[in-house]
Short mmCIF file of C-alpha atoms in Angstrom, two decimals:
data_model
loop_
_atom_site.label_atom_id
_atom_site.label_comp_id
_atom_site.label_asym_id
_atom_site.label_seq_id
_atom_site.Cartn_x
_atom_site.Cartn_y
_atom_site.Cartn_z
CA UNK A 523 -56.09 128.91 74.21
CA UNK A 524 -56.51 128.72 77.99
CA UNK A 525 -59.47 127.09 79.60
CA UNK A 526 -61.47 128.73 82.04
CA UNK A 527 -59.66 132.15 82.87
CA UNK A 528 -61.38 134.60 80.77
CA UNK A 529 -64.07 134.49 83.83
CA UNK A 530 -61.41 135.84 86.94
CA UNK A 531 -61.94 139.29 85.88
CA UNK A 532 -57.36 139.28 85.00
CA UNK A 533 -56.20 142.43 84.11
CA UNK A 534 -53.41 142.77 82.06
CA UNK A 535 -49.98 143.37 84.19
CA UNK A 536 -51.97 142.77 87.35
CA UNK A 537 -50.39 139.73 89.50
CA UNK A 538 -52.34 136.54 89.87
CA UNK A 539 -53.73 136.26 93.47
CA UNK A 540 -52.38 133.01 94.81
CA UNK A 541 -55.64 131.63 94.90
CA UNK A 542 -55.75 131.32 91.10
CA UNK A 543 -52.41 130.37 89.85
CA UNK A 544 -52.98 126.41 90.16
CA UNK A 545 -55.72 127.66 87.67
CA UNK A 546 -53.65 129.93 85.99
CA UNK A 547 -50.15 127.56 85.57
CA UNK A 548 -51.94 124.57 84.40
CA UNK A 549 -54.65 126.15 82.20
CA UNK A 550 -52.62 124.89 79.33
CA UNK A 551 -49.06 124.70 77.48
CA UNK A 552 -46.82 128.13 77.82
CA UNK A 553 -44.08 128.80 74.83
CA UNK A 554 -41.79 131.48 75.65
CA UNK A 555 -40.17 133.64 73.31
CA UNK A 556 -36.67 131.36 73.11
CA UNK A 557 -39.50 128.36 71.49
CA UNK A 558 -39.25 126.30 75.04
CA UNK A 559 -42.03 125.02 76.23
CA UNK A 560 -43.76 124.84 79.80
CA UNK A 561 -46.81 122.35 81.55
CA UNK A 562 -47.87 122.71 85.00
CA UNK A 563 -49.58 119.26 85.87
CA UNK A 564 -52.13 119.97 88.90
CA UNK A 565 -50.03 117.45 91.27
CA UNK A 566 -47.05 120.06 91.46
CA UNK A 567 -44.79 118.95 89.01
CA UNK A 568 -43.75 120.84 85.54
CA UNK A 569 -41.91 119.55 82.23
CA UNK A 570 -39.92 121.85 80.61
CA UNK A 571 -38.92 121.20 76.93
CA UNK A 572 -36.26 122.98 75.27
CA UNK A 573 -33.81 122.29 72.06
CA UNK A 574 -36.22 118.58 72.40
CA UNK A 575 -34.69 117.85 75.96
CA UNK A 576 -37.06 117.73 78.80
CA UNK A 577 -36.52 118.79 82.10
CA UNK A 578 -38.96 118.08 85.01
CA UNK A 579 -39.24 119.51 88.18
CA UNK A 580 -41.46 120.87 90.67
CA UNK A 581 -44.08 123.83 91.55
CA UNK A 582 -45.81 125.05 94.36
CA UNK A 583 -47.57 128.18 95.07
CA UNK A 584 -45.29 129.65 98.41
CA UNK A 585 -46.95 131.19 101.38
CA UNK A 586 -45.98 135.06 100.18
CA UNK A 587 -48.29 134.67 97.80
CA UNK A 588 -45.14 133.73 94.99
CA UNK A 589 -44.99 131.02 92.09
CA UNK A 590 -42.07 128.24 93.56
CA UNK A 591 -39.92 126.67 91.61
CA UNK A 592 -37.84 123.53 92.14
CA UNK A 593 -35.21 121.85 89.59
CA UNK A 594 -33.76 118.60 90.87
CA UNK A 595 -31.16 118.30 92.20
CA UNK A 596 -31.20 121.70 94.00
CA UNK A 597 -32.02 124.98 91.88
CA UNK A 598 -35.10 126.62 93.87
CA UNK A 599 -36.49 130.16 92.09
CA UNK A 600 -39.49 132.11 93.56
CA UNK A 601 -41.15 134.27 91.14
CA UNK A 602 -44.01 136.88 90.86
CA UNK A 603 -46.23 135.88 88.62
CA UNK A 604 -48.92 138.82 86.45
CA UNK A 605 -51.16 138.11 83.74
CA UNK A 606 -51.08 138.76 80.25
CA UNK A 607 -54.03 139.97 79.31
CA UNK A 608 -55.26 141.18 75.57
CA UNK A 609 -58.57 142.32 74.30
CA UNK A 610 -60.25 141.25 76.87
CA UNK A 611 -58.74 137.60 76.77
CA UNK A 612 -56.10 136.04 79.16
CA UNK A 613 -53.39 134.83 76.63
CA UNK A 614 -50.01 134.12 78.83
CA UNK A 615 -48.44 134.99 82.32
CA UNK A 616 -45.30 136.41 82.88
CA UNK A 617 -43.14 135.49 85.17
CA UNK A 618 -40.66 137.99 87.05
CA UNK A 619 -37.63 136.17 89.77
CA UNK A 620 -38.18 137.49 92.96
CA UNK A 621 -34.54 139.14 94.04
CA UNK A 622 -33.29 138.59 90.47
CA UNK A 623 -35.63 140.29 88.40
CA UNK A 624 -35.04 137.85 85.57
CA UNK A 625 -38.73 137.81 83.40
CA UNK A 626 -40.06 135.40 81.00
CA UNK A 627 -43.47 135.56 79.06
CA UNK A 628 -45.15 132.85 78.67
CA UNK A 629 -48.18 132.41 75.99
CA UNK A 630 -50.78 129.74 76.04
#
């Protein structure tokens, strides 16, 4: 379960402002559908575990208002990011490539 999010009044489908996805990205652990794995540590930098191989990069929150994504040595992605929200409780966030459209839930 995600620590403290239940109390920013998310609505489900509704994008997270940009003040709140630090919050949001590294309220805990996100598994996507595929069984990968996701953690947003609050200095800007992600692991990503999939098949049992990590892969680490980078995250920042871009001035539009967008999730940023960096993956050594040179992939960059921007993304929207919305909340999943159910009864009441903020469960995942999904997260939609800007220009791409490429979208990926991810649960806590």
């Amino acid at each position: 379960m995600a620590a403290g999010l239940d109390d920013l009044g998310a609505r489900d489908g509704e994008p997270v402002p940009a003040v709140h996805m630090a919050t949001a990205l590294t309220a805990g652990r996100l598994r996507f559908d595929d069984g990968s794995t996701q953690t947003f540590s609050s200095d800007g930098t992600t692991s990503y575990v999939a098949a049992g191989a990590t892969t680490r990069g980078e995250w920042t929150v871009e001035g539009d208002g967008r999730f940023g994504s960096f993956w050594p040595p040179s992939y960059r992605a921007s993304y929207d990011l919305r909340w999943i929200v159910e009864d009441g409780r903020v469960v995942g966030l999904r997260f939609t490539e800007h220009g791409r459209g490429s979208r990926f839930d991810g649960r806590y």
